[in-house]
PDB file of C-alpha atoms and ligand atoms in Angstrom:
ATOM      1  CA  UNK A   1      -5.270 -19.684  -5.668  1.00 52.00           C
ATOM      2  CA  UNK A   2      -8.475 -19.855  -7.628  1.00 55.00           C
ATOM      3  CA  UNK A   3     -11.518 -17.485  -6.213  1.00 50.00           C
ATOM      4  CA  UNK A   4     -15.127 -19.022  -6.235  1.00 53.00           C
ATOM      5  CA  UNK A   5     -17.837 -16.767  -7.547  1.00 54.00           C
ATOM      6  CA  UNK A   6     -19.386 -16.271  -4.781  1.00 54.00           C
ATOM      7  CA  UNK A   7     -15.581 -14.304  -3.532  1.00 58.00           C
ATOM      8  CA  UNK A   8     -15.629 -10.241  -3.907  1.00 64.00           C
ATOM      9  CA  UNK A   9     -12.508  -9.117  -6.556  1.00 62.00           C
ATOM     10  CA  UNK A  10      -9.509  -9.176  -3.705  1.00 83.00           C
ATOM     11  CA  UNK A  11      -6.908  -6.637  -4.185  1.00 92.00           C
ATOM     12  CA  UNK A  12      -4.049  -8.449  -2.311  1.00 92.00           C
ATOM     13  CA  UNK A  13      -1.337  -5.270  -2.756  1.00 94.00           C
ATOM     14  CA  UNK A  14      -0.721  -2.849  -4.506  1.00 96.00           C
ATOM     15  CA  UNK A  15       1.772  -4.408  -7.158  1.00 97.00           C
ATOM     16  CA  UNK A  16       3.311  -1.882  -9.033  1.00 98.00           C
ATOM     17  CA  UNK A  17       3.222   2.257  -9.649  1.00 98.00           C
ATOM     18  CA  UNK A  18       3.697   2.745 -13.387  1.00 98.00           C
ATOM     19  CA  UNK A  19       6.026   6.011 -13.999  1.00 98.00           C
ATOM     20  CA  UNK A  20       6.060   6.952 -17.441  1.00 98.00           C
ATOM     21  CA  UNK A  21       9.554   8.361 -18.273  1.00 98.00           C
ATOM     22  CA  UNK A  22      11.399   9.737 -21.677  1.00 98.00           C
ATOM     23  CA  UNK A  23      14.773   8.056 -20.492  1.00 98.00           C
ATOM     24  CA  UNK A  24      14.856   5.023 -18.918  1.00 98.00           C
ATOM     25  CA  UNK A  25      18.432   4.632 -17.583  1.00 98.00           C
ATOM     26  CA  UNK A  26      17.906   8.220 -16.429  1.00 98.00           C
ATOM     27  CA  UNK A  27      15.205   7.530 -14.333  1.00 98.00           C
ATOM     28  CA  UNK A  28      16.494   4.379 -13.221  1.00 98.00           C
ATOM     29  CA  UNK A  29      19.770   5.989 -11.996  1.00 98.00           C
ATOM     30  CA  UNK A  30      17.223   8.461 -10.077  1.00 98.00           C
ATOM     31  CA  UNK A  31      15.192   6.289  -8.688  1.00 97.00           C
ATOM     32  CA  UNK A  32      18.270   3.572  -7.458  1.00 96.00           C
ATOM     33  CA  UNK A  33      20.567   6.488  -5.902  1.00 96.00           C
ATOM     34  CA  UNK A  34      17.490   8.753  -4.350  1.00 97.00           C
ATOM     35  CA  UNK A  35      16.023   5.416  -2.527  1.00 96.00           C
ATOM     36  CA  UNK A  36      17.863   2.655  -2.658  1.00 95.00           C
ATOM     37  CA  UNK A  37      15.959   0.594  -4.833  1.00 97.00           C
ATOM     38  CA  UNK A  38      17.042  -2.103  -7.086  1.00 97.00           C
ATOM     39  CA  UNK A  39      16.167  -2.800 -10.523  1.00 98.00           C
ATOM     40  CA  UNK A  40      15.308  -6.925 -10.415  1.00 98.00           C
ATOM     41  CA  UNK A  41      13.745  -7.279 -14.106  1.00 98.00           C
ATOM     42  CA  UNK A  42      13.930  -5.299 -17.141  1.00 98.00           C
ATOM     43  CA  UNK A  43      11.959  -6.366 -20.373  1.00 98.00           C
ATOM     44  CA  UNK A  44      10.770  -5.131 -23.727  1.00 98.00           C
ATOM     45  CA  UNK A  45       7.246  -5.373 -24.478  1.00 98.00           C
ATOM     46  CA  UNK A  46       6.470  -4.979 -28.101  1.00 98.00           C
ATOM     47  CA  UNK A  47       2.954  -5.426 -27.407  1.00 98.00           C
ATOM     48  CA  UNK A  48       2.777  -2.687 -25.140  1.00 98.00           C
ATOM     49  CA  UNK A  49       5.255  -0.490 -26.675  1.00 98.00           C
ATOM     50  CA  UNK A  50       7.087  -0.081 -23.608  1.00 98.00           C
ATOM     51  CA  UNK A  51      11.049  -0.308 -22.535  1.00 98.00           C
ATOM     52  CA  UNK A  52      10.690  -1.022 -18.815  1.00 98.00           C
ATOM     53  CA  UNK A  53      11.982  -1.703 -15.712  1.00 98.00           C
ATOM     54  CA  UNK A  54      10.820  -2.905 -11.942  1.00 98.00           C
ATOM     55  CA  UNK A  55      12.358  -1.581  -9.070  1.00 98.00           C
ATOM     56  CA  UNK A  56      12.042  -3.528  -5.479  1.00 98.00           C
ATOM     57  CA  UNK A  57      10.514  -2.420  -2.655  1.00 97.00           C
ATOM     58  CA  UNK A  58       8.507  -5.559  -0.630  1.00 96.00           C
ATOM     59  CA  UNK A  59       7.277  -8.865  -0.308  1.00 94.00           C
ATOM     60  CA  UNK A  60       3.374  -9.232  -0.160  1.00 84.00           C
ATOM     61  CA  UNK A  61       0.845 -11.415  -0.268  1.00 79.00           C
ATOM     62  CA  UNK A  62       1.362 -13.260  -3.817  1.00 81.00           C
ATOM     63  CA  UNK A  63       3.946 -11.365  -4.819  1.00 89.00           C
ATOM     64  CA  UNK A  64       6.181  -7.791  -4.409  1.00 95.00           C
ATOM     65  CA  UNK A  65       5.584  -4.624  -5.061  1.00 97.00           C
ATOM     66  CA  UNK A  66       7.271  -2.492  -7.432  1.00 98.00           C
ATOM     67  CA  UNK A  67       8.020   0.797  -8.750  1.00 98.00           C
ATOM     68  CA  UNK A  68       7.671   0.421 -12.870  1.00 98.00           C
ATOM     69  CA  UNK A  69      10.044   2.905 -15.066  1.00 98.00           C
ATOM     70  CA  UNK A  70       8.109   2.724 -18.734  1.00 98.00           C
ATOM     71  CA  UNK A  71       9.893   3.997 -21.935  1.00 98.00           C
ATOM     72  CA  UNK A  72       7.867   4.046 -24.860  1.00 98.00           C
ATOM     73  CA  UNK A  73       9.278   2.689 -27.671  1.00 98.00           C
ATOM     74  CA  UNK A  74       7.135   4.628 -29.906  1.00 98.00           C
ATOM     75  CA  UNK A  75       4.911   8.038 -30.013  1.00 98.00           C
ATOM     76  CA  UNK A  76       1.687   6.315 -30.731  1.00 98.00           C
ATOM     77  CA  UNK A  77       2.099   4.075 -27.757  1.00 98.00           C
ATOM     78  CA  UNK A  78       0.086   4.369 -24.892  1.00 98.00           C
ATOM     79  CA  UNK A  79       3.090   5.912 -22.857  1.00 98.00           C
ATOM     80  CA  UNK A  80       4.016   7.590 -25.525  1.00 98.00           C
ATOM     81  CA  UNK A  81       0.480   9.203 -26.141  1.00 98.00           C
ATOM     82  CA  UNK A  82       0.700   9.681 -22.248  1.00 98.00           C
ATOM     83  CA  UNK A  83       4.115  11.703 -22.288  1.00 98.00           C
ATOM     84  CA  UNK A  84       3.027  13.864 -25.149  1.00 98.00           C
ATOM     85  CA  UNK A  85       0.039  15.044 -23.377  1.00 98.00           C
ATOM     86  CA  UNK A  86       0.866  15.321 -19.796  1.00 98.00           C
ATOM     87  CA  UNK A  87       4.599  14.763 -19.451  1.00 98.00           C
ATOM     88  CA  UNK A  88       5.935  12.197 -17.165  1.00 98.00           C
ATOM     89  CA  UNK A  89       4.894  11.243 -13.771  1.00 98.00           C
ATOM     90  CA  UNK A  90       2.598   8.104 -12.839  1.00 98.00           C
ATOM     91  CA  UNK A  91       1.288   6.504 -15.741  1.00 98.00           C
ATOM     92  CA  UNK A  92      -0.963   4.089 -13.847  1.00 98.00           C
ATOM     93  CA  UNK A  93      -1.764   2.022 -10.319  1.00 98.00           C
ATOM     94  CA  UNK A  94      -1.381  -2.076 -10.634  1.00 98.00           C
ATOM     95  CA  UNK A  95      -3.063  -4.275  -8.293  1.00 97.00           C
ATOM     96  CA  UNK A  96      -2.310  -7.712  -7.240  1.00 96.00           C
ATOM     97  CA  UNK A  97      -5.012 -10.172  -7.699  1.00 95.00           C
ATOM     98  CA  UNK A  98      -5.591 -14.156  -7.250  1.00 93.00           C
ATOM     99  CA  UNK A  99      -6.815 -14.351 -10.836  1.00 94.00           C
ATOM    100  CA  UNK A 100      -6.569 -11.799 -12.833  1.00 96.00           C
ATOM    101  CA  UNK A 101      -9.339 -13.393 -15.578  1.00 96.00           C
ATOM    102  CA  UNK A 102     -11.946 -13.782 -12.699  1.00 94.00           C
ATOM    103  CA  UNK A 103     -11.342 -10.164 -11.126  1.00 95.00           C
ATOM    104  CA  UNK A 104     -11.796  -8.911 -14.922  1.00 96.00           C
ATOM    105  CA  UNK A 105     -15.017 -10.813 -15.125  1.00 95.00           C
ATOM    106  CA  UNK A 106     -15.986  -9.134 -11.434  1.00 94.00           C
ATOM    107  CA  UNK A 107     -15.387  -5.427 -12.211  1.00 95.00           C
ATOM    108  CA  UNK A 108     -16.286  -5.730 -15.937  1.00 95.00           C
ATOM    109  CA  UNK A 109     -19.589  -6.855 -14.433  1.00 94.00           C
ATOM    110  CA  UNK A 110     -20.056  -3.943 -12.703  1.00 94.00           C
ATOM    111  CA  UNK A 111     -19.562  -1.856 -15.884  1.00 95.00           C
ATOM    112  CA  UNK A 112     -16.184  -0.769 -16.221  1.00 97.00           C
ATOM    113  CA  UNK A 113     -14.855  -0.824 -19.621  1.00 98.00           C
ATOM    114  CA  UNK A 114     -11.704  -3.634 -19.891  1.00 98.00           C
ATOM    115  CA  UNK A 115      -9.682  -2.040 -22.116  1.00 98.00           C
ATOM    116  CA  UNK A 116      -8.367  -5.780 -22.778  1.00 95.00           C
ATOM    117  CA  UNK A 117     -10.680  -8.953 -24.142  1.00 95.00           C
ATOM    118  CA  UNK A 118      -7.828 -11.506 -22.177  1.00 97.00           C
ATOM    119  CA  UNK A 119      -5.309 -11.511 -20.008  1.00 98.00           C
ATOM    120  CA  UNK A 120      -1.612  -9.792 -21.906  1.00 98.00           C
ATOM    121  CA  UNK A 121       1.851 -10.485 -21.250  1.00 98.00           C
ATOM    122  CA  UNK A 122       3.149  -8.704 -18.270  1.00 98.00           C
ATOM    123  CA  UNK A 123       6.614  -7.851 -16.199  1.00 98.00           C
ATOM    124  CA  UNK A 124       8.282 -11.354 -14.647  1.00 97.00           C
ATOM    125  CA  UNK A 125       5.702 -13.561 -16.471  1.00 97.00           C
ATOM    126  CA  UNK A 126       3.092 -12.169 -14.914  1.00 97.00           C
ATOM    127  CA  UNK A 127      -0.595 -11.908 -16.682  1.00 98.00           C
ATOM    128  CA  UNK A 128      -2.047  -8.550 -16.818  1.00 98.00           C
ATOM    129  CA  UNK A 129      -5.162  -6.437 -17.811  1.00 98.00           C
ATOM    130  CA  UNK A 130      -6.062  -2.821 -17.753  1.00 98.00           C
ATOM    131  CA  UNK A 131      -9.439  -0.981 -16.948  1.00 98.00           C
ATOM    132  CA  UNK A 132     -10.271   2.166 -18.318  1.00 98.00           C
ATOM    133  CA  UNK A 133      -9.894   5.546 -16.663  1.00 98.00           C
ATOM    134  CA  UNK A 134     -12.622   7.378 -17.210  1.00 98.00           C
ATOM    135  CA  UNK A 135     -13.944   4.477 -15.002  1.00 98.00           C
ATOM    136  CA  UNK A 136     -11.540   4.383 -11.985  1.00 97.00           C
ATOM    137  CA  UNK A 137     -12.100   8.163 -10.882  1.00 98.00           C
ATOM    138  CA  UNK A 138      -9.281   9.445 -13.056  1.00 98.00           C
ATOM    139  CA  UNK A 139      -6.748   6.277 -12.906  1.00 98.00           C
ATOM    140  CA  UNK A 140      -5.720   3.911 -14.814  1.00 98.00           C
ATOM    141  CA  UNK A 141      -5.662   0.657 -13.142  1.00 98.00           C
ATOM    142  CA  UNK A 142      -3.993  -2.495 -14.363  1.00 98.00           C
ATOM    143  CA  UNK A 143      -5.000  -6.201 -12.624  1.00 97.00           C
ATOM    144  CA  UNK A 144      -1.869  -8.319 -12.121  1.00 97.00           C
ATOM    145  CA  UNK A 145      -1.728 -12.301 -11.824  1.00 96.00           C
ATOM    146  CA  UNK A 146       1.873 -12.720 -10.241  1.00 95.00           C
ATOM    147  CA  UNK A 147       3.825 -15.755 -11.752  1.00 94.00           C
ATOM    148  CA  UNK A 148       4.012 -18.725  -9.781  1.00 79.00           C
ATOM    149  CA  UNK A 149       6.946 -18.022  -7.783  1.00 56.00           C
TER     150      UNK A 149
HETATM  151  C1  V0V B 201      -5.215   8.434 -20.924  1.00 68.52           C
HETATM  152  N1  V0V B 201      -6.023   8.989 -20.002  1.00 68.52           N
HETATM  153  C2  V0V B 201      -5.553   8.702 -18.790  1.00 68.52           C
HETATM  154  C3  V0V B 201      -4.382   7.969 -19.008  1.00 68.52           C
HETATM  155  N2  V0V B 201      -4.194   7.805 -20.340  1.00 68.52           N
HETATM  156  N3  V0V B 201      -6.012   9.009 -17.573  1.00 68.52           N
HETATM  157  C4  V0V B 201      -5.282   8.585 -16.520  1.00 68.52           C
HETATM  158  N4  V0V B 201      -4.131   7.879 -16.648  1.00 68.52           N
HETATM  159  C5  V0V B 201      -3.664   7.546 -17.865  1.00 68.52           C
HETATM  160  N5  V0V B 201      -2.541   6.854 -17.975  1.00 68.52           N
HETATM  161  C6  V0V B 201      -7.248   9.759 -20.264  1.00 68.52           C
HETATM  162  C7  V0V B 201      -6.990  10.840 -21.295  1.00 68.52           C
HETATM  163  O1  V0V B 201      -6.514  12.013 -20.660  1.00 68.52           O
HETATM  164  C8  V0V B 201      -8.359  11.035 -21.910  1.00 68.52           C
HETATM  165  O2  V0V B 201      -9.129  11.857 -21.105  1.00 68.52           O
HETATM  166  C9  V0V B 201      -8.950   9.626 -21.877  1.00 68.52           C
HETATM  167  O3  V0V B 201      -8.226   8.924 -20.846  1.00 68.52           O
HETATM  168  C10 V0V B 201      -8.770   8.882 -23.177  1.00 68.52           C
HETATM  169  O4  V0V B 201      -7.417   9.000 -23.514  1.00 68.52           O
HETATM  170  P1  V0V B 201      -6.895   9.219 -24.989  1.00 68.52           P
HETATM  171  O5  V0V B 201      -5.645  10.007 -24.922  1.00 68.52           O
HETATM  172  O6  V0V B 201      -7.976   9.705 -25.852  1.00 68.52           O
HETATM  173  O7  V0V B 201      -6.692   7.747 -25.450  1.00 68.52           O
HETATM  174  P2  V0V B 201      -5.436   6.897 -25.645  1.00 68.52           P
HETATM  175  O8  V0V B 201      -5.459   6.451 -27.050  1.00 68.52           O
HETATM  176  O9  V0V B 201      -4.213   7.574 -25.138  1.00 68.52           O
HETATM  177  O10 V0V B 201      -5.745   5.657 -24.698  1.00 68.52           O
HETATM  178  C11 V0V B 201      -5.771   5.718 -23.311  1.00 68.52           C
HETATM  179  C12 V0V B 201      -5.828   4.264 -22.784  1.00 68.52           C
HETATM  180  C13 V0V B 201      -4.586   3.533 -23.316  1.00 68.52           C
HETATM  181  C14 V0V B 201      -5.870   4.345 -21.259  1.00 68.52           C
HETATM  182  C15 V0V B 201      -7.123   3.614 -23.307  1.00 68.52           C
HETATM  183  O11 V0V B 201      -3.435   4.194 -22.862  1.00 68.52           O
HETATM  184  C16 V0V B 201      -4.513   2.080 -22.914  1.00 68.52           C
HETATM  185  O12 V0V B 201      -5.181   1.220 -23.526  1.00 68.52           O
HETATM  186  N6  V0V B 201      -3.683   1.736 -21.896  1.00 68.52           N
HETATM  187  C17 V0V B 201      -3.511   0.345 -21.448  1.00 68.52           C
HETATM  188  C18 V0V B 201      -2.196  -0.224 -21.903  1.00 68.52           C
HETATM  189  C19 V0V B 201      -0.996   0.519 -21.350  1.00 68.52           C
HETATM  190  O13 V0V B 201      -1.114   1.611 -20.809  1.00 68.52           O
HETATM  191  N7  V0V B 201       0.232  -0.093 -21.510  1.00 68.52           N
HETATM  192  C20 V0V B 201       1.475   0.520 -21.063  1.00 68.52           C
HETATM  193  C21 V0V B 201       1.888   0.001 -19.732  1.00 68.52           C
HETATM  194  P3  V0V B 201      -9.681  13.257 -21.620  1.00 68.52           P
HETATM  195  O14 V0V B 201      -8.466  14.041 -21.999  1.00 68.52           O
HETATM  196  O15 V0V B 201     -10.563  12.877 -22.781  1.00 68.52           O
HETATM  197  O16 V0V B 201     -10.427  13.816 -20.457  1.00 68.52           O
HETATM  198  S1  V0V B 201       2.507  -1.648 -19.922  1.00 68.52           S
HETATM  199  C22 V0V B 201       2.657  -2.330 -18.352  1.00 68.52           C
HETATM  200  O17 V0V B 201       2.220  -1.649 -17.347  1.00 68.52           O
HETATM  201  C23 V0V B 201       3.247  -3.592 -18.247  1.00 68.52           C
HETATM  202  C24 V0V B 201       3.808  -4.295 -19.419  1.00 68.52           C
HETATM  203  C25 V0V B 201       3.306  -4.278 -16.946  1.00 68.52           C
HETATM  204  O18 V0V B 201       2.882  -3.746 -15.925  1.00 68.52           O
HETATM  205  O19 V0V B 201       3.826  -5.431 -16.900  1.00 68.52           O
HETATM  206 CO1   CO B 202       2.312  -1.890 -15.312  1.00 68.52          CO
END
């Protein structure tokens, strides 16, 4: 689906809840026994240092929703920055959009630092981009493009 410019950004779902974690299996064994869930794709990221995993919970509009278990595979990473600071709990809020370069275009017009020039590599093929925040009232928010499915 391609939005004209005339359409507002359109936040179809909420996509995923990033949980930054120090042990991934741990936290997946958590997660799968205390709700249910299961784990439906698991990827390394080199890019964005993370070990991670996606957890089922619906069908939406364009795509699931997800709970996201993130290792980092370093301490300089962004999760791993995050863990050393404030320890783990929810790393960050992802929304699902129509297309994810147009919503950046939308709410970087409005002033809120990208923290990404293009759209990255996300989970299941998806494209992805982050906003800052110190711009989002306290959270960081990632835009996701859902692969064709
Ligand atoms: C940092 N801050 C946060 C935060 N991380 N606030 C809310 N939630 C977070 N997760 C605050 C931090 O407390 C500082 O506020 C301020 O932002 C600047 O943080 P910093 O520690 O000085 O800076 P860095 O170097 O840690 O960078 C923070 C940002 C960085 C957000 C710029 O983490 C980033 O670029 N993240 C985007 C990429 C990412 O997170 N990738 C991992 C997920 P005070 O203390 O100054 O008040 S990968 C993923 O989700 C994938 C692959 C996927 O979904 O498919
Ligand atoms: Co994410």
């Amino acid at each position: 689906m391609i939005a004209t410019e005339v359409d507002l950004i359109m936040f179809m779902r909420i996509d995923h809840i990033g949980i930054a974690c120090h042990d991934l299996e741990e936290k997946i064994a958590l997660f799968t026994e205390l709700f249910d869930l299961t784990v439906v794709a698991r990827e390394v990221n080199e890019e964005q240092g993370v070990k991670e995993a996606m957890l089922h919970i619906a069908d939406g509009a364009g795509g699931g929703s997800y709970i996201q278990l993130l290792e980092p595979l370093s301490a300089d990473s962004p999760v791993g920055k995050f863990l050393a600071k404030r320890g783990e709990g929810v790393h960050h809020v992802a929304f699902g959009v129509p297309d994810v370069g147009q919503a950046m275009e939308q709410v970087g017009s409005k002033g809120v630092r990208l923290l990404d020039e293009r759209p990255r590599h996300g989970s299941m093929g998806s494209s992805i981009a982050f906003l800052h925040p110190k711009d989002v009232g306290g959270m960081l928010t990632e835009l996701v493009q859902a692969a064709d499915r």
